[in-house]
Amino acid sequence: MRVMKFGGTSVAGADRLRHVASLVGEAASAERVVVVVSALAGVTDALAAAFELAVEGKRYQDTWASLGERHRVELETLHGQSEEAAALDAILTQVEPCLAAVQAGAPAPPARDEVLAAGERLSLVLAGAALREAGLPVVLWDTRRLVRTDSHFGEARVRSGATAAALRAAWHATPTNAVVVATGFIGADRYGRTTTLGRGGSDYTASLMGASLAADRIEIWTDVDGVLSAPPALAVGGVPIPYLDYQEALEIARFGGKVLHPNTMTPAARHRIPIRVRNTFAPLASGTLVGPGEPHPTPAAKAVSAVEEAVLLGWEGEVPPRPLLRAAGAFPCPGPGPLPTMWVVPASSLARVMPLRPTQVRHGVTLVAVVGRGLEPLPPAAAVRAAVRAVRLPVLATVATGSPLSAAVVVPRGLRAEAVRVLHQRFVAAAAPTAATLYGR
Ligand code: ADP
Ligand code: ASP
Ligand code: MG
């Protein structure tokens, strides 16, 4: 059995959904398939924007109306049936009152997840229509019935035992000739309230499905040729990485490699299920295989990853307890720096750290990490710092990554591309170096 997850750009509209249907049809002729879909490209951001407008008491109606219109138009292009059009309308009609309630002062967190989840629910209807148009028998799973979580809205933790049991029961009740199409990203708590798994969480849903249903493989279909050795946005010559083990992939994800959600690796690793990252727009490219490990890892780093928007924090007096800072997504930076221990946090997590009252806040920094099992025998933090310094780039702090598979530094944001280029050149591209060449000896 195969799980195929398609991200937002892969399902951005009717044409792309037809292409997805052809990829799924091909797979389904060989084995049973579960398809996991994200919201259409840009929809989750648009829903979040509508929600913010509502919170501020402003007009969200225009954003909401154009979202509805976009989905209706795509469904028409797919020759959607009247029940499918009614399903779209039912979702829109059910969710809009949440925005109205928030605008009138209702508490935000549960309502925000309800609103964001609409993206995947609407996408499910369109994906079902596209597969049916292609002649495939489909069964649709709204995963709010199946993915059981706690009530941590915005980043809910999955209750894995209950979720696996629910998924297996649904799977056994599904005719073997049907293709299952399921929503990524969303679940529900014990009270049946809609929850979300964190931005980018559809990858995690795919992995949960794969682990629960004993899949032979999990495929993450996206818009790049696999996990690249450097963030493509920085254009420093990153190339697809043929093979990563689960921990290496996790480190790349932890340090800004958006292509896989960090939680994706855990369920797959537990059951040793291979994950292949593939390009929907170049399906012949071999992509990246993430799996249990190579017998002879190369003595080189695999990738340079970057949290482009980060913030350095310091406390003059007592530093808050480490678990609190870690839970907020911060990494300790034990020097050099004006204070004994600074912490660096992705800007997206800043709101969670500010209540801990840092006395120093430096915006405009980037966390750059070198990742790979090949780093393991080396004291990597010092090597990374030396490599950045060698080209006279200022290192603001060295990061304690907590893993032997990654080493990281903090640099001024304006120099991030330069820092990534230097580190990529020295640790990845100039590979496969021996430990001695890494140190220039
Ligand atoms: P999807 O919508 O398919 O889930 P995402 O936008 O979540 O896609 O993830 C894919 C994007 O991740 C790529 O388009 C790329 O911009 C970004 N990205 C960041 N770092 C990396 C990396 N190391 N390798 C590949 N893509 C990366
Ligand atoms: N649609 C959600 C998001 O944009 C989940 C995902 O794409 O994985 O964050
Ligand atoms: Mg994604």
PDB file of N, CA and C in Angstrom, residues 213-278:
ATOM      1  N   LEU A 213      -1.405   2.206   8.768  1.00  0.00           N
ATOM      2  CA  LEU A 213      -1.965   1.255   7.803  1.00  0.00           C
ATOM      3  C   LEU A 213      -0.895   0.349   7.208  1.00  0.00           C
ATOM      4  N   ALA A 214       0.283   0.339   7.845  1.00  0.00           N
ATOM      5  CA  ALA A 214       1.398  -0.519   7.399  1.00  0.00           C
ATOM      6  C   ALA A 214       1.693  -0.332   5.907  1.00  0.00           C
ATOM      7  N   ALA A 215       1.858   0.912   5.504  1.00  0.00           N
ATOM      8  CA  ALA A 215       2.169   1.196   4.098  1.00  0.00           C
ATOM      9  C   ALA A 215       3.553   0.669   3.746  1.00  0.00           C
ATOM     10  N   ASP A 216       3.728   0.348   2.465  1.00  0.00           N
ATOM     11  CA  ASP A 216       5.057  -0.032   1.990  1.00  0.00           C
ATOM     12  C   ASP A 216       5.903   1.201   1.742  1.00  0.00           C
ATOM     13  N   ARG A 217       5.235   2.304   1.372  1.00  0.00           N
ATOM     14  CA  ARG A 217       5.978   3.544   1.093  1.00  0.00           C
ATOM     15  C   ARG A 217       5.070   4.742   1.292  1.00  0.00           C
ATOM     16  N   ILE A 218       5.727   5.856   1.623  1.00  0.00           N
ATOM     17  CA  ILE A 218       5.026   7.133   1.764  1.00  0.00           C
ATOM     18  C   ILE A 218       5.677   8.079   0.758  1.00  0.00           C
ATOM     19  N   GLU A 219       4.855   8.730  -0.054  1.00  0.00           N
ATOM     20  CA  GLU A 219       5.410   9.670  -1.032  1.00  0.00           C
ATOM     21  C   GLU A 219       4.912  11.075  -0.714  1.00  0.00           C
ATOM     22  N   ILE A 220       5.829  12.014  -0.635  1.00  0.00           N
ATOM     23  CA  ILE A 220       5.491  13.426  -0.406  1.00  0.00           C
ATOM     24  C   ILE A 220       5.716  14.133  -1.731  1.00  0.00           C
ATOM     25  N   TRP A 221       4.629  14.454  -2.417  1.00  0.00           N
ATOM     26  CA  TRP A 221       4.718  15.099  -3.736  1.00  0.00           C
ATOM     27  C   TRP A 221       4.654  16.603  -3.552  1.00  0.00           C
ATOM     28  N   THR A 222       5.681  17.312  -4.072  1.00  0.00           N
ATOM     29  CA  THR A 222       5.757  18.745  -3.835  1.00  0.00           C
ATOM     30  C   THR A 222       6.227  19.459  -5.098  1.00  0.00           C
ATOM     31  N   ASP A 223       6.804  20.658  -4.949  1.00  0.00           N
ATOM     32  CA  ASP A 223       7.153  21.456  -6.133  1.00  0.00           C
ATOM     33  C   ASP A 223       8.655  21.589  -6.336  1.00  0.00           C
ATOM     34  N   VAL A 224       9.446  20.764  -5.691  1.00  0.00           N
ATOM     35  CA  VAL A 224      10.898  20.752  -5.903  1.00  0.00           C
ATOM     36  C   VAL A 224      11.349  19.298  -6.098  1.00  0.00           C
ATOM     37  N   ASP A 225      12.577  19.134  -6.611  1.00  0.00           N
ATOM     38  CA  ASP A 225      13.062  17.803  -6.977  1.00  0.00           C
ATOM     39  C   ASP A 225      13.516  16.963  -5.792  1.00  0.00           C
ATOM     40  N   GLY A 226      12.950  17.183  -4.632  1.00  0.00           N
ATOM     41  CA  GLY A 226      13.357  16.416  -3.458  1.00  0.00           C
ATOM     42  C   GLY A 226      13.832  17.366  -2.376  1.00  0.00           C
ATOM     43  N   VAL A 227      14.468  16.812  -1.347  1.00  0.00           N
ATOM     44  CA  VAL A 227      15.088  17.664  -0.336  1.00  0.00           C
ATOM     45  C   VAL A 227      16.400  18.145  -0.944  1.00  0.00           C
ATOM     46  N   LEU A 228      16.578  19.453  -1.006  1.00  0.00           N
ATOM     47  CA  LEU A 228      17.770  20.004  -1.642  1.00  0.00           C
ATOM     48  C   LEU A 228      18.850  20.266  -0.595  1.00  0.00           C
ATOM     49  N   SER A 229      20.095  20.316  -1.063  1.00  0.00           N
ATOM     50  CA  SER A 229      21.207  20.464  -0.123  1.00  0.00           C
ATOM     51  C   SER A 229      21.347  21.895   0.396  1.00  0.00           C
ATOM     52  N   ALA A 230      20.558  22.831  -0.130  1.00  0.00           N
ATOM     53  CA  ALA A 230      20.508  24.201   0.409  1.00  0.00           C
ATOM     54  C   ALA A 230      19.125  24.757   0.095  1.00  0.00           C
ATOM     55  N   PRO A 231      18.629  25.709   0.900  1.00  0.00           N
ATOM     56  CA  PRO A 231      17.282  26.237   0.630  1.00  0.00           C
ATOM     57  C   PRO A 231      17.222  26.853  -0.770  1.00  0.00           C
ATOM     58  N   PRO A 232      16.285  26.411  -1.622  1.00  0.00           N
ATOM     59  CA  PRO A 232      16.257  26.913  -2.999  1.00  0.00           C
ATOM     60  C   PRO A 232      16.074  28.426  -3.071  1.00  0.00           C
ATOM     61  N   ALA A 233      15.369  29.008  -2.114  1.00  0.00           N
ATOM     62  CA  ALA A 233      15.108  30.454  -2.176  1.00  0.00           C
ATOM     63  C   ALA A 233      16.404  31.256  -2.139  1.00  0.00           C
ATOM     64  N   LEU A 234      17.458  30.703  -1.576  1.00  0.00           N
ATOM     65  CA  LEU A 234      18.708  31.457  -1.461  1.00  0.00           C
ATOM     66  C   LEU A 234      19.602  31.303  -2.693  1.00  0.00           C
ATOM     67  N   ALA A 235      19.178  30.419  -3.612  1.00  0.00           N
ATOM     68  CA  ALA A 235      19.879  30.258  -4.894  1.00  0.00           C
ATOM     69  C   ALA A 235      21.398  30.141  -4.736  1.00  0.00           C
ATOM     70  N   VAL A 236      21.824  29.223  -3.905  1.00  0.00           N
ATOM     71  CA  VAL A 236      23.270  29.064  -3.720  1.00  0.00           C
ATOM     72  C   VAL A 236      23.748  27.721  -4.290  1.00  0.00           C
ATOM     73  N   GLY A 237      22.955  27.137  -5.179  1.00  0.00           N
ATOM     74  CA  GLY A 237      23.408  25.923  -5.863  1.00  0.00           C
ATOM     75  C   GLY A 237      23.096  24.634  -5.129  1.00  0.00           C
ATOM     76  N   GLY A 238      22.017  24.607  -4.353  1.00  0.00           N
ATOM     77  CA  GLY A 238      21.619  23.368  -3.693  1.00  0.00           C
ATOM     78  C   GLY A 238      21.160  22.341  -4.730  1.00  0.00           C
ATOM     79  N   VAL A 239      21.456  21.088  -4.489  1.00  0.00           N
ATOM     80  CA  VAL A 239      21.055  20.021  -5.419  1.00  0.00           C
ATOM     81  C   VAL A 239      20.254  18.969  -4.639  1.00  0.00           C
ATOM     82  N   PRO A 240      19.426  18.176  -5.343  1.00  0.00           N
ATOM     83  CA  PRO A 240      18.646  17.157  -4.621  1.00  0.00           C
ATOM     84  C   PRO A 240      19.566  16.165  -3.919  1.00  0.00           C
ATOM     85  N   ILE A 241      19.188  15.802  -2.716  1.00  0.00           N
ATOM     86  CA  ILE A 241      19.982  14.839  -1.937  1.00  0.00           C
ATOM     87  C   ILE A 241      19.381  13.458  -2.198  1.00  0.00           C
ATOM     88  N   PRO A 242      20.157  12.515  -2.729  1.00  0.00           N
ATOM     89  CA  PRO A 242      19.549  11.211  -3.051  1.00  0.00           C
ATOM     90  C   PRO A 242      19.027  10.474  -1.819  1.00  0.00           C
ATOM     91  N   TYR A 243      19.788  10.517  -0.707  1.00  0.00           N
ATOM     92  CA  TYR A 243      19.409   9.689   0.439  1.00  0.00           C
ATOM     93  C   TYR A 243      19.661  10.409   1.762  1.00  0.00           C
ATOM     94  N   LEU A 244      18.677  10.338   2.629  1.00  0.00           N
ATOM     95  CA  LEU A 244      18.823  10.870   4.000  1.00  0.00           C
ATOM     96  C   LEU A 244      18.315   9.813   4.958  1.00  0.00           C
ATOM     97  N   ASP A 245      18.921   9.689   6.140  1.00  0.00           N
ATOM     98  CA  ASP A 245      18.256   8.840   7.115  1.00  0.00           C
ATOM     99  C   ASP A 245      17.248   9.706   7.884  1.00  0.00           C
ATOM    100  N   TYR A 246      16.381   9.045   8.669  1.00  0.00           N
ATOM    101  CA  TYR A 246      15.276   9.788   9.297  1.00  0.00           C
ATOM    102  C   TYR A 246      15.789  10.951  10.147  1.00  0.00           C
ATOM    103  N   GLN A 247      16.886  10.711  10.890  1.00  0.00           N
ATOM    104  CA  GLN A 247      17.373  11.773  11.775  1.00  0.00           C
ATOM    105  C   GLN A 247      17.934  12.944  10.986  1.00  0.00           C
ATOM    106  N   GLU A 248      18.624  12.637   9.893  1.00  0.00           N
ATOM    107  CA  GLU A 248      19.146  13.732   9.070  1.00  0.00           C
ATOM    108  C   GLU A 248      17.995  14.572   8.517  1.00  0.00           C
ATOM    109  N   ALA A 249      16.962  13.889   8.028  1.00  0.00           N
ATOM    110  CA  ALA A 249      15.812  14.624   7.480  1.00  0.00           C
ATOM    111  C   ALA A 249      15.158  15.475   8.576  1.00  0.00           C
ATOM    112  N   LEU A 250      15.103  14.914   9.780  1.00  0.00           N
ATOM    113  CA  LEU A 250      14.515  15.673  10.897  1.00  0.00           C
ATOM    114  C   LEU A 250      15.327  16.934  11.186  1.00  0.00           C
ATOM    115  N   GLU A 251      16.657  16.811  11.174  1.00  0.00           N
ATOM    116  CA  GLU A 251      17.494  17.987  11.459  1.00  0.00           C
ATOM    117  C   GLU A 251      17.299  19.061  10.387  1.00  0.00           C
ATOM    118  N   ILE A 252      17.206  18.650   9.124  1.00  0.00           N
ATOM    119  CA  ILE A 252      16.982  19.641   8.060  1.00  0.00           C
ATOM    120  C   ILE A 252      15.640  20.336   8.292  1.00  0.00           C
ATOM    121  N   ALA A 253      14.632  19.565   8.665  1.00  0.00           N
ATOM    122  CA  ALA A 253      13.302  20.146   8.902  1.00  0.00           C
ATOM    123  C   ALA A 253      13.305  21.066  10.125  1.00  0.00           C
ATOM    124  N   ARG A 254      14.021  20.647  11.184  1.00  0.00           N
ATOM    125  CA  ARG A 254      14.061  21.472  12.410  1.00  0.00           C
ATOM    126  C   ARG A 254      14.676  22.833  12.152  1.00  0.00           C
ATOM    127  N   PHE A 255      15.625  22.878  11.200  1.00  0.00           N
ATOM    128  CA  PHE A 255      16.318  24.138  10.942  1.00  0.00           C
ATOM    129  C   PHE A 255      15.853  24.794   9.653  1.00  0.00           C
ATOM    130  N   GLY A 256      14.552  24.753   9.411  1.00  0.00           N
ATOM    131  CA  GLY A 256      13.984  25.614   8.375  1.00  0.00           C
ATOM    132  C   GLY A 256      13.696  24.960   7.037  1.00  0.00           C
ATOM    133  N   GLY A 257      14.067  23.695   6.834  1.00  0.00           N
ATOM    134  CA  GLY A 257      13.796  23.031   5.547  1.00  0.00           C
ATOM    135  C   GLY A 257      12.328  22.668   5.442  1.00  0.00           C
ATOM    136  N   LYS A 258      11.559  23.585   4.915  1.00  0.00           N
ATOM    137  CA  LYS A 258      10.097  23.501   4.956  1.00  0.00           C
ATOM    138  C   LYS A 258       9.535  22.289   4.206  1.00  0.00           C
ATOM    139  N   VAL A 259      10.345  21.652   3.384  1.00  0.00           N
ATOM    140  CA  VAL A 259       9.831  20.620   2.482  1.00  0.00           C
ATOM    141  C   VAL A 259       9.206  19.424   3.218  1.00  0.00           C
ATOM    142  N   LEU A 260       9.659  19.131   4.434  1.00  0.00           N
ATOM    143  CA  LEU A 260       9.026  18.093   5.266  1.00  0.00           C
ATOM    144  C   LEU A 260       8.739  18.684   6.638  1.00  0.00           C
ATOM    145  N   HIS A 261       7.530  18.493   7.144  1.00  0.00           N
ATOM    146  CA  HIS A 261       7.239  18.934   8.506  1.00  0.00           C
ATOM    147  C   HIS A 261       8.066  18.084   9.481  1.00  0.00           C
ATOM    148  N   PRO A 262       8.658  18.688  10.520  1.00  0.00           N
ATOM    149  CA  PRO A 262       9.543  17.916  11.401  1.00  0.00           C
ATOM    150  C   PRO A 262       8.889  16.666  12.011  1.00  0.00           C
ATOM    151  N   ASN A 263       7.580  16.693  12.254  1.00  0.00           N
ATOM    152  CA  ASN A 263       6.930  15.526  12.868  1.00  0.00           C
ATOM    153  C   ASN A 263       6.795  14.338  11.916  1.00  0.00           C
ATOM    154  N   THR A 264       7.027  14.583  10.642  1.00  0.00           N
ATOM    155  CA  THR A 264       6.797  13.535   9.632  1.00  0.00           C
ATOM    156  C   THR A 264       7.651  12.295   9.873  1.00  0.00           C
ATOM    157  N   MET A 265       8.871  12.519  10.360  1.00  0.00           N
ATOM    158  CA  MET A 265       9.805  11.401  10.418  1.00  0.00           C
ATOM    159  C   MET A 265       9.433  10.374  11.498  1.00  0.00           C
ATOM    160  N   THR A 266       8.827  10.811  12.595  1.00  0.00           N
ATOM    161  CA  THR A 266       8.652   9.910  13.743  1.00  0.00           C
ATOM    162  C   THR A 266       7.790   8.672  13.430  1.00  0.00           C
ATOM    163  N   PRO A 267       6.552   8.835  12.951  1.00  0.00           N
ATOM    164  CA  PRO A 267       5.762   7.613  12.706  1.00  0.00           C
ATOM    165  C   PRO A 267       6.411   6.698  11.663  1.00  0.00           C
ATOM    166  N   ALA A 268       6.947   7.281  10.605  1.00  0.00           N
ATOM    167  CA  ALA A 268       7.556   6.453   9.547  1.00  0.00           C
ATOM    168  C   ALA A 268       8.770   5.704  10.091  1.00  0.00           C
ATOM    169  N   ALA A 269       9.587   6.415  10.899  1.00  0.00           N
ATOM    170  CA  ALA A 269      10.801   5.783  11.424  1.00  0.00           C
ATOM    171  C   ALA A 269      10.445   4.622  12.345  1.00  0.00           C
ATOM    172  N   ARG A 270       9.392   4.793  13.135  1.00  0.00           N
ATOM    173  CA  ARG A 270       9.022   3.741  14.083  1.00  0.00           C
ATOM    174  C   ARG A 270       8.735   2.437  13.344  1.00  0.00           C
ATOM    175  N   HIS A 271       8.173   2.546  12.146  1.00  0.00           N
ATOM    176  CA  HIS A 271       7.822   1.342  11.382  1.00  0.00           C
ATOM    177  C   HIS A 271       8.769   1.126  10.204  1.00  0.00           C
ATOM    178  N   ARG A 272       9.838   1.879  10.169  1.00  0.00           N
ATOM    179  CA  ARG A 272      10.853   1.781   9.104  1.00  0.00           C
ATOM    180  C   ARG A 272      10.240   1.850   7.706  1.00  0.00           C
ATOM    181  N   ILE A 273       9.297   2.767   7.543  1.00  0.00           N
ATOM    182  CA  ILE A 273       8.662   2.940   6.227  1.00  0.00           C
ATOM    183  C   ILE A 273       9.435   4.019   5.461  1.00  0.00           C
ATOM    184  N   PRO A 274       9.866   3.722   4.238  1.00  0.00           N
ATOM    185  CA  PRO A 274      10.589   4.742   3.474  1.00  0.00           C
ATOM    186  C   PRO A 274       9.671   5.885   3.030  1.00  0.00           C
ATOM    187  N   ILE A 275      10.222   7.103   3.087  1.00  0.00           N
ATOM    188  CA  ILE A 275       9.497   8.288   2.610  1.00  0.00           C
ATOM    189  C   ILE A 275      10.246   8.770   1.368  1.00  0.00           C
ATOM    190  N   ARG A 276       9.527   8.931   0.260  1.00  0.00           N
ATOM    191  CA  ARG A 276      10.206   9.525  -0.897  1.00  0.00           C
ATOM    192  C   ARG A 276       9.605  10.894  -1.169  1.00  0.00           C
ATOM    193  N   VAL A 277      10.480  11.906  -1.283  1.00  0.00           N
ATOM    194  CA  VAL A 277      10.034  13.256  -1.609  1.00  0.00           C
ATOM    195  C   VAL A 277      10.158  13.411  -3.116  1.00  0.00           C
ATOM    196  N   ARG A 278       9.036  13.710  -3.793  1.00  0.00           N
ATOM    197  CA  ARG A 278       9.027  13.721  -5.260  1.00  0.00           C
ATOM    198  C   ARG A 278       8.431  15.008  -5.800  1.00  0.00           C
TER     199      ARG A 278
END
